[in-house]
């Protein structure tokens, strides 16, 4: 952008200084706008200033100093053209960074029909970075999963897992990741349950849920009603505690189990 | 299976001989054919398997818990230790998942390097599978051949990143190591040398009468069972379903390459063998294309030194040599992941063992465990 202005008006030194503060004021509300090529008219003078007077930076800096609200950012900018992008860049980047991508409403026939059928039971139907997910009430979860398997042809249950949020009232997120070979599509179905609550097992819908639910039970202590063989899978049967809960420190062990079965005081 | 009953009738009981009642036999956890520490409790009627129960967890290290106490970059080497014969694939899946969370993409050159190494790793993983699987069934030679030839691939890994097995080859955002001088030639040379070796393996096994009798019709899984059991990878493809994540939901730069997805017909152990052999050929094809098309440019995307992905959840999966390897990562905006869930293909595939071995003989259990291609480090995490 500065190159363009340089080519068009190589020498216009006299008229610039009075114009510069004003342009600085104008540009001040949105420092990011300076970077945009479309706003060349507003930011043009200051940019020109920078381009035409690289040899005498103090002259260029002066008008910026007079323009108090213009902030140091614009002053620096006009002083050194190569660094022009630098001060503006954080200002431009700063707002989106803490936000990141936001979940967007998931607009599809499936989401619409589920919403119309279950109403408030579907708490959320969104996409996040292109990945679709539903948050549903735990009371209608089984019904929804049954429908996903049947009518919606999500025939492959990729994974079942949980996330523990100890500060929430409903402490656990249970996540079902489903895939449909017919649509080549993946959907996550989430529900929230309280500690001590149980969910209905989906082994009858997807056989693969057998071990996956056992692992959730093993690691989080969430039980699944109707599961054919709900017991620990990775940890020993007599183990106490559920390691993937947040209140289970990383070095914690079932000392008693370790002592009885390994004959040592502690594994650590 | 029907052609096997001609010499041993399993279904009719001979009351006068011995009224065999159910026998419970413990196989493992220390048994050479269980590929690690897997314990299988077999319920037998004579030599016929009535049912099995797997006892796993002997290698449980709490990888998912460790992840919650490490930063994103620190956790990266841990994933190599899950499926330790295909560590590169594990690393790829994890890096990609975090990149997705962070909303960055690896530069093209990094993606090509990643694909080359991952495909080499797929070949190496299949070689370990073939060697051990054949050994379990009684063919000793393929083991030596496979491990000898695998060394060539491991040498490339070693030259590239200094490690042979737990490579930690990739970083979040790309690759940290530039391809060394002669990387391309090494890869091409490795491919050229490997293809005749693959024919050699096939010569030993494909038409070998013992091999065919031991594998054909053993451990059949039809596509419906595969889907219901969540089985993926070569086991699924051998049942006839043409599904590979590299094609179905292409990641990295896989869409730039021309390759086939081999499928089987019967879903038995023999078909799974053929599918994996063919997969190695396809991997060679991919490597050759990737080496030829290896672009110039940066190998690392611009990512902050301290990684703080925005709050959100992501599931990302890749086609590991064993099947769908997925990572479900929850970020709370801090430097450490709030939760990392690994969806291990071996764990899910192992669940199919019971269905596959019912009605077979004890010796077939060994063949089926081999054909599932499980790695206990990944099953137990």
Coordinates of C-alpha atoms in Angstrom, one line a residue:
Chain A
X1 CA 0.0 0.0 0.0
X2 CA 2.7 2.5 0.8
X3 CA 4.3 1.7 -2.5
X4 CA 1.2 2.7 -4.4
X5 CA 1.1 6.1 -2.8
X6 CA 4.7 6.6 -3.3
X7 CA 4.3 6.1 -7.0
X8 CA 1.3 8.4 -7.4
X9 CA 2.5 11.4 -5.3
X10 CA 6.2 11.3 -4.9
X11 CA 6.6 14.9 -3.6
X12 CA 4.0 16.7 -1.7
X13 CA 5.9 17.7 1.4
X14 CA 4.3 21.1 2.3
X15 CA 0.7 20.2 2.4
X16 CA 1.2 17.1 4.5
X17 CA 1.9 18.1 8.1
X18 CA -1.4 19.9 8.8
X19 CA -3.4 17.1 7.2
X20 CA -1.6 14.3 9.1
X21 CA -3.1 14.9 12.6
X22 CA -6.6 14.9 11.2
X23 CA -6.0 11.7 9.4
X24 CA -4.5 10.3 12.5
X25 CA -7.7 11.1 14.4
X26 CA -9.8 9.5 11.8
X27 CA -7.7 6.4 11.8
X28 CA -7.5 6.2 15.5
X29 CA -10.8 4.4 16.2
X30 CA -9.8 1.5 14.1
X31 CA -6.1 0.9 13.9
X32 CA -6.8 -2.3 12.0
X33 CA -8.4 -0.4 9.2
X34 CA -5.1 1.1 8.2
X35 CA -4.1 -2.3 7.1
X36 CA -6.9 -2.6 4.7
X37 CA -6.3 -1.5 1.2
X38 CA -9.9 -0.1 0.9
X39 CA -9.3 2.5 3.5
X40 CA -6.4 3.9 1.5
X41 CA -8.0 7.4 1.3
X42 CA -8.3 7.9 5.0
X43 CA -4.9 6.5 5.9
X44 CA -3.3 7.7 2.7
X45 CA -1.8 10.9 4.0
X46 CA -0.1 9.4 6.9
X47 CA 1.1 6.5 4.8
X48 CA 2.3 9.0 2.3
X49 CA 4.0 10.9 4.9
X50 CA 5.8 7.8 6.0
X51 CA 6.8 6.9 2.4
X52 CA 7.9 10.3 1.4
X53 CA 9.9 11.2 4.5
X54 CA 11.9 8.2 5.5
X55 CA 15.0 10.4 5.8
X56 CA 13.5 12.7 8.4
X57 CA 11.5 10.7 10.8
X58 CA 11.4 13.4 13.5
X59 CA 9.3 15.5 11.1
X60 CA 6.9 12.7 10.5
X61 CA 6.6 11.9 14.2
X62 CA 5.7 15.5 15.1
X63 CA 2.2 15.6 13.7
X64 CA 1.4 12.3 15.3
X65 CA 2.5 13.6 18.6
X66 CA 0.3 16.6 18.4
X67 CA -2.6 14.3 17.7
X68 CA -3.1 13.0 21.3
X69 CA -6.0 10.7 20.7
X70 CA -4.3 9.2 17.8
X71 CA -2.3 7.0 20.2
X72 CA 1.3 6.1 19.9
X73 CA 0.5 3.3 17.5
X74 CA -0.1 5.7 14.6
X75 CA 2.9 7.8 15.5
X76 CA 5.2 4.9 15.3
X77 CA 3.6 3.8 12.1
X78 CA 4.3 7.0 10.3
X79 CA 7.8 7.1 11.6
X80 CA 9.0 3.7 10.3
X81 CA 7.1 2.2 7.3
X82 CA 8.6 -1.3 7.6
X83 CA 7.4 -1.5 11.2
X84 CA 4.0 -0.2 10.3
X85 CA 2.4 -3.6 10.4
X86 CA 3.8 -4.4 13.7
X87 CA 2.0 -2.2 16.1
X88 CA -1.2 -2.6 14.2
X89 CA -1.0 -6.3 14.1
X90 CA -1.6 -7.1 17.7
X91 CA -4.5 -4.7 17.7
X92 CA -6.0 -6.5 14.8
X93 CA -5.3 -10.0 16.1
X94 CA -6.0 -9.4 19.7
X95 CA -9.8 -9.5 19.6
X96 CA -10.2 -12.8 17.8
X97 CA -7.5 -14.6 19.7
X98 CA -9.2 -15.2 23.1
X99 CA -12.4 -16.0 21.4
X100 CA -11.3 -18.6 18.8
X101 CA -13.8 -20.2 16.6
X102 CA -17.3 -20.1 18.0
X103 CA -19.8 -22.9 17.8
X104 CA -22.3 -22.1 15.1
X105 CA -25.9 -23.3 14.9
X106 CA -26.1 -26.6 13.0
X107 CA -28.7 -26.1 10.3
X108 CA -29.8 -29.4 8.8
X109 CA -32.9 -31.5 8.2
X110 CA -31.8 -33.8 11.0
X111 CA -31.2 -31.0 13.5
X112 CA -34.5 -29.4 12.6
X113 CA -36.6 -32.5 12.8
X114 CA -35.0 -33.5 16.1
X115 CA -35.7 -30.1 17.5
X116 CA -39.3 -30.1 16.3
X117 CA -39.8 -33.5 17.8
X118 CA -38.1 -33.1 21.1
X119 CA -38.3 -29.4 21.6
X120 CA -36.3 -28.4 24.7
X121 CA -34.9 -31.9 25.0
X122 CA -32.4 -30.8 22.4
X123 CA -30.4 -28.2 24.2
X124 CA -28.0 -27.4 21.5
X125 CA -27.4 -28.3 17.9
X126 CA -24.2 -26.7 16.7
X127 CA -21.1 -27.1 14.7
X128 CA -17.6 -26.3 15.9
X129 CA -14.9 -26.1 13.3
X130 CA -17.1 -28.0 11.0
X131 CA -17.8 -30.8 13.5
X132 CA -21.4 -31.3 14.4
X133 CA -22.7 -32.0 17.8
X134 CA -25.9 -32.2 19.7
X135 CA -26.4 -31.6 23.4
X136 CA -29.4 -33.5 24.5
X137 CA -31.2 -34.1 27.8
X138 CA -30.2 -37.4 29.4
X139 CA -33.8 -38.5 29.7
X140 CA -34.3 -38.6 25.9
X141 CA -30.7 -39.7 25.1
X142 CA -31.5 -43.3 24.5
X143 CA -34.4 -42.5 22.3
X144 CA -32.2 -40.1 20.2
X145 CA -29.4 -42.7 19.9
X146 CA -31.9 -45.3 18.9
X147 CA -33.2 -43.0 16.2
X148 CA -29.7 -42.1 15.1
X149 CA -28.9 -45.7 14.6
X150 CA -32.2 -46.6 13.0
X151 CA -33.7 -43.8 10.8
X152 CA -30.6 -41.7 10.5
X153 CA -28.3 -44.6 9.6
X154 CA -25.5 -43.7 12.0
X155 CA -24.5 -47.3 12.1
X156 CA -21.0 -47.0 13.5
X157 CA -20.5 -46.0 17.1
X158 CA -16.9 -44.7 17.0
X159 CA -16.4 -43.9 20.7
X160 CA -18.1 -43.4 24.0
X161 CA -16.3 -41.3 26.5
X162 CA -16.9 -38.9 29.4
X163 CA -15.5 -35.6 30.6
X164 CA -15.6 -34.6 34.3
X165 CA -16.5 -31.1 35.3
X166 CA -16.4 -31.2 39.1
X167 CA -17.7 -27.7 39.6
X168 CA -20.8 -28.2 37.6
X169 CA -24.0 -29.5 39.1
X170 CA -24.3 -32.1 36.4
X171 CA -20.7 -33.2 36.7
X172 CA -20.3 -35.4 33.7
X173 CA -20.4 -34.9 30.0
X174 CA -21.0 -38.2 28.3
X175 CA -20.0 -38.1 24.6
X176 CA -21.1 -40.5 21.9
X177 CA -19.2 -40.2 18.7
X178 CA -21.2 -41.6 15.8
X179 CA -20.4 -42.1 12.2
X180 CA -22.6 -42.9 9.3
X181 CA -21.2 -45.0 6.5
X182 CA -24.1 -43.9 4.3
X183 CA -23.6 -40.2 4.7
X184 CA -19.9 -40.2 5.5
X185 CA -20.7 -38.0 8.4
X186 CA -19.7 -37.8 12.0
X187 CA -21.9 -36.5 14.8
X188 CA -21.2 -36.1 18.5
X189 CA -24.0 -36.5 20.9
X190 CA -23.5 -35.2 24.4
X191 CA -25.5 -35.3 27.5
X192 CA -24.9 -34.2 31.0
X193 CA -25.5 -36.3 34.1
X194 CA -25.0 -35.9 37.8
X195 CA -22.6 -37.9 39.9
X196 CA -24.3 -41.1 40.8
X197 CA -26.8 -41.0 38.0
X198 CA -26.7 -43.8 35.5
X199 CA -27.5 -44.0 31.8
X200 CA -29.2 -46.7 29.8
X201 CA -26.7 -48.9 28.1
X202 CA -26.5 -48.8 24.3
X203 CA -25.0 -52.2 23.9
X204 CA -28.3 -53.3 22.4
X205 CA -27.9 -50.6 19.7
X206 CA -24.2 -50.9 19.0
X207 CA -22.3 -54.0 20.2
X208 CA -19.1 -52.0 20.3
X209 CA -20.5 -50.1 23.2
X210 CA -19.8 -53.0 25.5
X211 CA -16.1 -52.3 26.2
X212 CA -16.4 -48.6 25.6
X213 CA -19.0 -48.3 28.4
X214 CA -17.0 -50.5 30.6
X215 CA -14.1 -48.2 30.2
X216 CA -16.2 -45.2 31.0
X217 CA -17.4 -47.0 34.1
X218 CA -13.8 -48.0 35.0
X219 CA -12.4 -44.5 34.6
X220 CA -15.3 -42.3 35.8
X221 CA -17.6 -44.6 37.8
X222 CA -20.6 -43.9 35.7
X223 CA -22.9 -46.9 35.5
X224 CA -24.9 -48.0 32.5
X225 CA -28.2 -49.8 33.2
X226 CA -28.7 -52.9 31.2
X227 CA -25.1 -53.5 30.4
X228 CA -24.4 -57.2 30.1
X229 CA -21.2 -57.3 32.1
X230 CA -20.4 -54.0 33.7
X231 CA -17.1 -54.3 35.5
X232 CA -13.7 -52.7 35.4
X233 CA -11.8 -53.3 32.2
X234 CA -8.4 -51.7 32.4
X235 CA -7.9 -51.5 36.2
X236 CA -8.0 -54.5 38.4
X237 CA -11.4 -55.5 39.7
X238 CA -10.8 -54.6 43.3
X239 CA -9.4 -51.2 42.6
X240 CA -10.9 -48.2 44.5
X241 CA -11.4 -44.9 42.9
X242 CA -12.0 -43.6 39.4
X243 CA -8.8 -42.2 37.9
X244 CA -10.1 -39.9 35.2
X245 CA -12.1 -37.9 37.6
X246 CA -10.6 -34.5 38.3
X247 CA -10.5 -35.1 42.0
X248 CA -8.2 -38.1 41.5
X249 CA -4.6 -36.7 41.6
X250 CA -2.2 -38.1 39.1
X251 CA 0.0 -39.8 41.7
X252 CA -2.8 -41.3 43.6
X253 CA -3.1 -45.1 43.9
X254 CA -5.2 -47.6 45.6
X255 CA -2.6 -48.1 48.3
X256 CA -4.4 -51.0 49.9
X257 CA -4.7 -52.9 46.6
X258 CA -1.0 -52.3 45.8
X259 CA 0.0 -53.6 49.2
X260 CA -2.1 -56.7 49.1
X261 CA -1.5 -57.6 45.5
X262 CA 2.0 -56.3 44.8
X263 CA 3.4 -56.7 48.4
X264 CA 4.9 -53.2 48.4
X265 CA 4.0 -50.1 50.3
X266 CA 3.4 -47.9 47.2
X267 CA 4.0 -48.1 43.5
X268 CA 5.6 -44.6 43.6
Chain B
X1 CA -15.3 -73.3 8.2
X2 CA -17.4 -76.1 6.7
X3 CA -14.5 -77.5 4.7
X4 CA -12.6 -78.0 7.9
X5 CA -15.1 -80.2 9.7
X6 CA -14.4 -83.1 7.4
X7 CA -11.6 -84.2 9.5
X8 CA -12.9 -83.2 12.9
X9 CA -16.6 -83.2 13.7
X10 CA -17.1 -80.8 16.5
X11 CA -20.8 -80.6 16.7
X12 CA -21.8 -84.2 17.4
X13 CA -20.9 -85.5 20.8
X14 CA -19.6 -89.0 21.2
X15 CA -21.2 -90.1 24.5
X16 CA -19.4 -93.4 24.7
X17 CA -16.0 -91.8 24.3
X18 CA -15.9 -89.0 26.9
X19 CA -18.6 -86.7 27.9
X20 CA -16.5 -83.6 27.9
X21 CA -17.9 -80.8 30.0
X22 CA -16.9 -77.2 29.8
X23 CA -13.3 -76.6 30.5
X24 CA -11.9 -73.2 31.4
X25 CA -8.4 -72.6 30.1
X26 CA -6.3 -69.7 30.8
X27 CA -4.2 -68.3 27.9
X28 CA -1.7 -65.7 28.8
X29 CA -1.0 -63.1 30.0
X30 CA 2.5 -64.4 29.4
X31 CA 2.1 -66.2 26.2
X32 CA 4.1 -65.6 23.0
X33 CA 1.0 -65.6 20.8
X34 CA -0.8 -62.9 22.7
X35 CA 1.6 -60.3 21.4
X36 CA 2.2 -58.7 24.7
X37 CA 0.3 -59.2 27.9
X38 CA -3.2 -60.2 27.0
X39 CA -5.0 -62.8 29.0
X40 CA -7.7 -64.7 27.3
X41 CA -9.9 -67.0 29.3
X42 CA -11.2 -69.7 27.0
X43 CA -14.2 -71.8 27.7
X44 CA -13.7 -75.0 25.9
X45 CA -15.6 -78.1 25.0
X46 CA -12.8 -80.5 24.1
X47 CA -10.8 -78.4 21.7
X48 CA -13.7 -76.4 20.5
X49 CA -14.0 -72.8 21.8
X50 CA -17.4 -72.0 23.3
X51 CA -16.5 -68.5 24.4
X52 CA -13.8 -66.3 25.5
X53 CA -13.2 -63.4 27.8
X54 CA -10.3 -61.0 27.4
X55 CA -8.6 -59.7 30.5
X56 CA -6.7 -56.6 29.6
X57 CA -5.1 -53.7 31.4
X58 CA -1.7 -55.2 32.2
X59 CA 0.0 -52.4 30.3
X60 CA -2.3 -49.6 31.5
X61 CA -0.2 -46.5 32.2
X62 CA -3.0 -44.0 32.4
X63 CA -2.0 -42.1 29.2
X64 CA -5.2 -40.1 29.2
X65 CA -4.6 -39.0 32.8
X66 CA -1.1 -38.1 32.1
X67 CA -2.3 -35.9 29.2
X68 CA -4.3 -33.8 31.6
X69 CA -1.2 -33.0 33.6
X70 CA 1.1 -32.1 30.7
X71 CA 1.1 -29.3 28.2
X72 CA 0.1 -30.0 24.6
X73 CA 3.6 -30.2 23.4
X74 CA 4.8 -32.3 26.4
X75 CA 2.2 -34.9 25.8
X76 CA 3.3 -35.5 22.2
X77 CA 6.0 -38.1 23.0
X78 CA 3.6 -40.1 25.1
X79 CA 1.4 -41.0 22.2
X80 CA 4.3 -42.8 20.5
X81 CA 4.2 -45.3 23.4
X82 CA 0.7 -46.4 22.7
X83 CA 1.0 -48.3 19.5
X84 CA 4.7 -48.7 19.7
X85 CA 5.1 -50.4 16.3
X86 CA 3.4 -47.5 14.5
X87 CA 4.5 -44.6 16.6
X88 CA 4.6 -42.2 13.7
X89 CA 0.9 -42.7 13.0
X90 CA 0.0 -42.0 16.7
X91 CA 2.0 -38.8 16.5
X92 CA 0.4 -37.7 13.3
X93 CA -3.1 -38.2 14.7
X94 CA -2.3 -36.2 17.9
X95 CA -0.5 -33.4 16.1
X96 CA -3.4 -33.0 13.6
X97 CA -6.0 -33.0 16.4
X98 CA -4.2 -30.3 18.3
X99 CA -3.7 -28.3 15.1
X100 CA -7.4 -28.5 14.4
X101 CA -8.1 -27.3 17.8
X102 CA -5.6 -24.5 17.4
X103 CA -6.9 -23.8 13.9
X104 CA -3.6 -24.0 12.1
X105 CA -2.5 -26.2 9.3
X106 CA 0.8 -27.7 8.6
X107 CA 2.6 -26.3 5.6
X108 CA 2.5 -28.4 2.4
X109 CA 6.1 -29.6 2.7
X110 CA 5.5 -30.8 6.3
X111 CA 2.4 -32.6 5.2
X112 CA 4.3 -34.4 2.5
X113 CA 7.0 -35.4 4.9
X114 CA 4.4 -36.6 7.3
X115 CA 2.7 -38.7 4.7
X116 CA 6.0 -40.3 3.6
X117 CA 6.9 -41.2 7.1
X118 CA 3.4 -42.4 8.1
X119 CA 3.2 -44.6 5.1
X120 CA 6.7 -46.0 5.8
X121 CA 5.4 -46.6 9.3
X122 CA 2.4 -48.4 7.9
X123 CA 4.7 -50.8 6.0
X124 CA 6.8 -51.3 9.1
X125 CA 3.8 -52.0 11.2
X126 CA 2.4 -54.5 8.7
X127 CA 5.8 -56.2 8.6
X128 CA 5.7 -56.7 12.3
X129 CA 2.2 -58.0 12.0
X130 CA 3.1 -60.4 9.2
X131 CA 6.2 -61.7 10.9
X132 CA 4.6 -62.4 14.2
X133 CA 1.3 -63.6 12.7
X134 CA 3.1 -66.1 10.5
X135 CA 5.3 -67.2 13.5
X136 CA 2.2 -67.8 15.6
X137 CA 0.8 -70.1 12.9
X138 CA 4.1 -71.9 12.5
X139 CA 5.9 -70.3 9.6
X140 CA 9.2 -69.1 11.1
X141 CA 10.9 -67.6 8.1
X142 CA 8.7 -64.6 7.4
X143 CA 9.6 -63.3 10.8
X144 CA 13.2 -63.0 9.9
X145 CA 12.5 -61.6 6.5
X146 CA 10.1 -59.0 7.8
X147 CA 12.3 -57.8 10.6
X148 CA 15.3 -57.7 8.3
X149 CA 13.4 -55.5 5.8
X150 CA 11.8 -53.4 8.4
X151 CA 15.2 -52.3 9.5
X152 CA 15.6 -50.3 6.3
X153 CA 12.6 -48.3 7.2
X154 CA 13.7 -47.8 10.8
X155 CA 17.0 -46.6 9.4
X156 CA 15.2 -43.8 7.6
X157 CA 13.4 -42.9 10.8
X158 CA 16.7 -42.9 12.6
X159 CA 18.3 -40.7 10.1
X160 CA 15.4 -38.4 10.0
X161 CA 14.8 -37.9 13.7
X162 CA 17.3 -39.9 15.6
X163 CA 14.9 -42.5 16.9
X164 CA 13.9 -45.8 15.4
X165 CA 10.8 -46.8 17.3
X166 CA 9.3 -44.1 19.5
X167 CA 10.1 -41.4 17.0
X168 CA 8.3 -38.3 18.1
X169 CA 8.9 -37.2 14.5
X170 CA 6.2 -34.5 14.2
X171 CA 5.4 -31.5 16.2
X172 CA 2.2 -29.6 16.5
X173 CA 2.2 -27.3 13.5
X174 CA 4.4 -29.3 11.2
X175 CA 7.7 -31.1 11.4
X176 CA 10.6 -29.9 13.4
X177 CA 13.2 -31.7 11.3
X178 CA 13.9 -30.8 7.7
X179 CA 14.3 -33.9 5.4
X180 CA 18.0 -34.8 5.6
X181 CA 20.2 -34.8 2.5
X182 CA 19.3 -37.9 0.5
X183 CA 16.0 -38.4 2.3
X184 CA 14.2 -38.7 -1.0
X185 CA 16.7 -41.1 -2.5
X186 CA 16.6 -43.2 0.7
X187 CA 12.8 -43.5 0.5
X188 CA 12.7 -44.4 -3.1
X189 CA 15.5 -46.9 -2.7
X190 CA 13.7 -48.4 0.2
X191 CA 10.5 -48.7 -1.8
X192 CA 12.3 -50.2 -4.8
X193 CA 14.1 -52.7 -2.6
X194 CA 10.9 -53.5 -0.7
X195 CA 8.6 -54.6 -3.5
X196 CA 10.6 -57.7 -4.5
X197 CA 10.8 -58.6 -0.8
X198 CA 7.0 -58.4 -0.6
X199 CA 6.8 -60.8 -3.4
X200 CA 9.1 -63.0 -1.4
X201 CA 6.8 -63.0 1.6
X202 CA 3.9 -63.8 -0.7
X203 CA 5.9 -66.7 -2.2
X204 CA 6.3 -68.1 1.2
X205 CA 2.7 -67.8 2.3
X206 CA 0.1 -67.0 -0.3
X207 CA -0.1 -70.4 -1.9
X208 CA 1.5 -72.3 1.0
X209 CA -0.9 -75.2 1.7
X210 CA -0.4 -75.1 5.5
X211 CA -0.9 -71.3 5.5
X212 CA -4.1 -71.5 3.4
X213 CA -5.5 -74.3 5.5
X214 CA -4.8 -72.5 8.7
X215 CA -6.2 -69.2 7.6
X216 CA -9.0 -69.7 5.1
X217 CA -12.4 -69.7 6.6
X218 CA -11.0 -68.9 10.1
X219 CA -12.3 -66.0 12.1
X220 CA -14.9 -64.8 9.7
X221 CA -16.4 -61.4 10.3
X222 CA -19.0 -60.2 7.9
X223 CA -19.4 -56.4 7.2
X224 CA -22.5 -56.1 9.5
X225 CA -20.6 -57.6 12.4
X226 CA -17.7 -55.4 11.7
X227 CA -19.8 -52.2 11.8
X228 CA -21.7 -53.3 14.9
X229 CA -18.5 -54.1 16.7
X230 CA -16.9 -50.9 15.5
X231 CA -14.1 -52.8 13.8
X232 CA -12.0 -50.7 11.4
X233 CA -8.9 -50.9 9.4
X234 CA -7.8 -53.9 7.4
X235 CA -10.2 -56.1 9.3
X236 CA -13.1 -54.1 8.1
X237 CA -11.8 -53.9 4.6
X238 CA -11.2 -57.6 4.4
X239 CA -14.9 -58.1 5.0
X240 CA -15.6 -56.3 1.8
X241 CA -16.4 -52.8 2.9
X242 CA -14.3 -50.3 1.1
X243 CA -13.7 -47.7 3.8
X244 CA -10.5 -46.0 4.5
X245 CA -10.3 -42.7 6.3
X246 CA -7.6 -41.6 3.9
X247 CA -10.3 -41.6 1.2
X248 CA -13.5 -41.2 3.2
X249 CA -12.4 -38.1 5.1
X250 CA -9.0 -37.2 3.7
X251 CA -6.6 -35.6 6.1
X252 CA -3.1 -34.1 5.4
X253 CA -2.5 -34.2 1.7
X254 CA -3.8 -37.7 1.0
X255 CA -6.3 -36.4 -1.6
X256 CA -3.3 -35.5 -3.8
X257 CA -2.3 -39.1 -4.2
X258 CA -3.6 -41.9 -6.3
X259 CA -4.0 -45.1 -4.5
X260 CA -6.4 -48.0 -4.2
X261 CA -8.2 -49.4 -1.1
X262 CA -7.8 -53.1 -1.2
X263 CA -10.7 -55.1 0.0
X264 CA -11.4 -58.7 0.7
X265 CA -14.4 -60.9 0.0
X266 CA -14.8 -63.4 2.8
X267 CA -13.6 -61.5 5.8
X268 CA -11.5 -64.4 7.0
X269 CA -7.9 -64.5 8.2
X270 CA -6.6 -65.2 4.7
X271 CA -8.4 -62.2 3.2
X272 CA -7.0 -60.0 6.0
X273 CA -3.6 -61.2 5.1
X274 CA -4.1 -60.4 1.5
X275 CA -5.5 -57.0 2.3
X276 CA -2.6 -56.0 4.4
X277 CA -0.1 -57.3 1.8
X278 CA -1.8 -55.2 -0.8
X279 CA -1.9 -52.2 1.5
X280 CA 1.8 -52.3 1.7
X281 CA 2.0 -52.1 -2.1
X282 CA -0.4 -49.1 -2.0
X283 CA 1.8 -47.4 0.7
X284 CA 4.7 -47.8 -1.6
X285 CA 2.7 -46.1 -4.3
X286 CA 1.9 -43.2 -2.0
X287 CA 5.4 -42.8 -0.9
X288 CA 6.7 -42.7 -4.4
X289 CA 4.2 -40.0 -5.4
X290 CA 4.9 -38.0 -2.3
X291 CA 8.6 -38.1 -2.8
X292 CA 8.2 -37.0 -6.3
X293 CA 5.8 -34.2 -5.4
X294 CA 7.7 -33.1 -2.3
X295 CA 7.3 -29.3 -2.4
X296 CA 9.7 -26.8 -1.1
X297 CA 8.9 -24.3 1.6
X298 CA 8.6 -24.0 5.3
X299 CA 8.0 -27.1 7.5
X300 CA 6.5 -25.4 10.5
X301 CA 3.3 -23.4 10.6
X302 CA 3.3 -20.2 12.7
X303 CA 2.2 -21.3 16.1
X304 CA 2.8 -19.7 19.5
X305 CA 5.6 -21.1 21.6
X306 CA 3.2 -21.7 24.4
X307 CA 0.2 -23.4 23.0
X308 CA -3.2 -22.3 24.4
X309 CA -5.8 -23.6 22.1
X310 CA -9.2 -21.8 22.3
X311 CA -11.9 -23.3 24.4
X312 CA -13.6 -26.1 22.5
X313 CA -13.8 -29.8 21.7
X314 CA -12.5 -31.6 18.8
X315 CA -12.5 -35.2 17.5
X316 CA -10.0 -36.0 14.9
X317 CA -9.2 -39.4 13.5
X318 CA -6.7 -40.9 11.1
X319 CA -6.3 -44.2 9.4
X320 CA -3.6 -45.8 11.5
X321 CA -2.2 -49.2 10.3
X322 CA -4.7 -50.9 12.7
X323 CA -7.8 -48.9 12.0
X324 CA -9.4 -45.6 13.0
X325 CA -7.2 -43.9 15.6
X326 CA -9.1 -41.0 17.0
X327 CA -8.3 -38.2 19.5
X328 CA -11.0 -36.4 21.3
X329 CA -9.5 -33.4 22.9
X330 CA -11.3 -30.9 25.2
X331 CA -9.5 -27.6 25.7
X332 CA -10.3 -25.1 28.5
X333 CA -8.1 -22.5 27.0
X334 CA -5.1 -23.3 29.2
X335 CA -1.8 -24.8 28.3
X336 CA -2.8 -28.2 29.3
X337 CA -5.6 -30.2 27.7
X338 CA -8.6 -30.6 29.9
X339 CA -9.3 -34.0 28.6
X340 CA -7.7 -36.2 26.0
X341 CA -9.5 -39.3 24.9
X342 CA -7.8 -41.7 22.6
X343 CA -10.0 -43.9 20.5
X344 CA -7.6 -46.9 20.0
X345 CA -8.3 -49.2 17.1
X346 CA -6.7 -52.2 18.8
X347 CA -8.9 -51.9 21.8
X348 CA -12.1 -51.8 19.8
X349 CA -10.9 -54.5 17.3
X350 CA -10.0 -56.8 20.1
X351 CA -13.6 -56.9 21.2
X352 CA -14.4 -58.8 18.1
X353 CA -12.2 -61.7 19.2
X354 CA -15.0 -63.4 21.0
X355 CA -17.3 -63.4 18.0
X356 CA -14.5 -64.6 15.7
X357 CA -13.3 -67.6 17.6
X358 CA -16.5 -69.1 18.8
X359 CA -16.7 -72.6 17.4
X360 CA -13.1 -72.7 16.3
X361 CA -10.2 -74.6 17.8
X362 CA -7.8 -73.5 20.3
X363 CA -5.1 -73.2 17.7
X364 CA -7.3 -70.9 15.7
X365 CA -7.5 -68.5 18.6
X366 CA -3.8 -67.9 18.1
X367 CA -4.4 -67.2 14.4
X368 CA -7.3 -64.9 15.1
X369 CA -5.4 -62.9 17.7
X370 CA -2.6 -62.5 15.2
X371 CA -4.9 -61.5 12.4
X372 CA -6.5 -58.8 14.5
X373 CA -3.1 -57.1 14.7
X374 CA -3.4 -55.8 18.2
X375 CA -0.8 -54.0 20.1
X376 CA -1.3 -54.2 23.8
X377 CA 0.3 -50.9 24.5
X378 CA -2.6 -49.4 22.6
X379 CA -5.3 -51.6 24.0
X380 CA -4.3 -50.8 27.6
X381 CA -2.9 -47.3 27.1

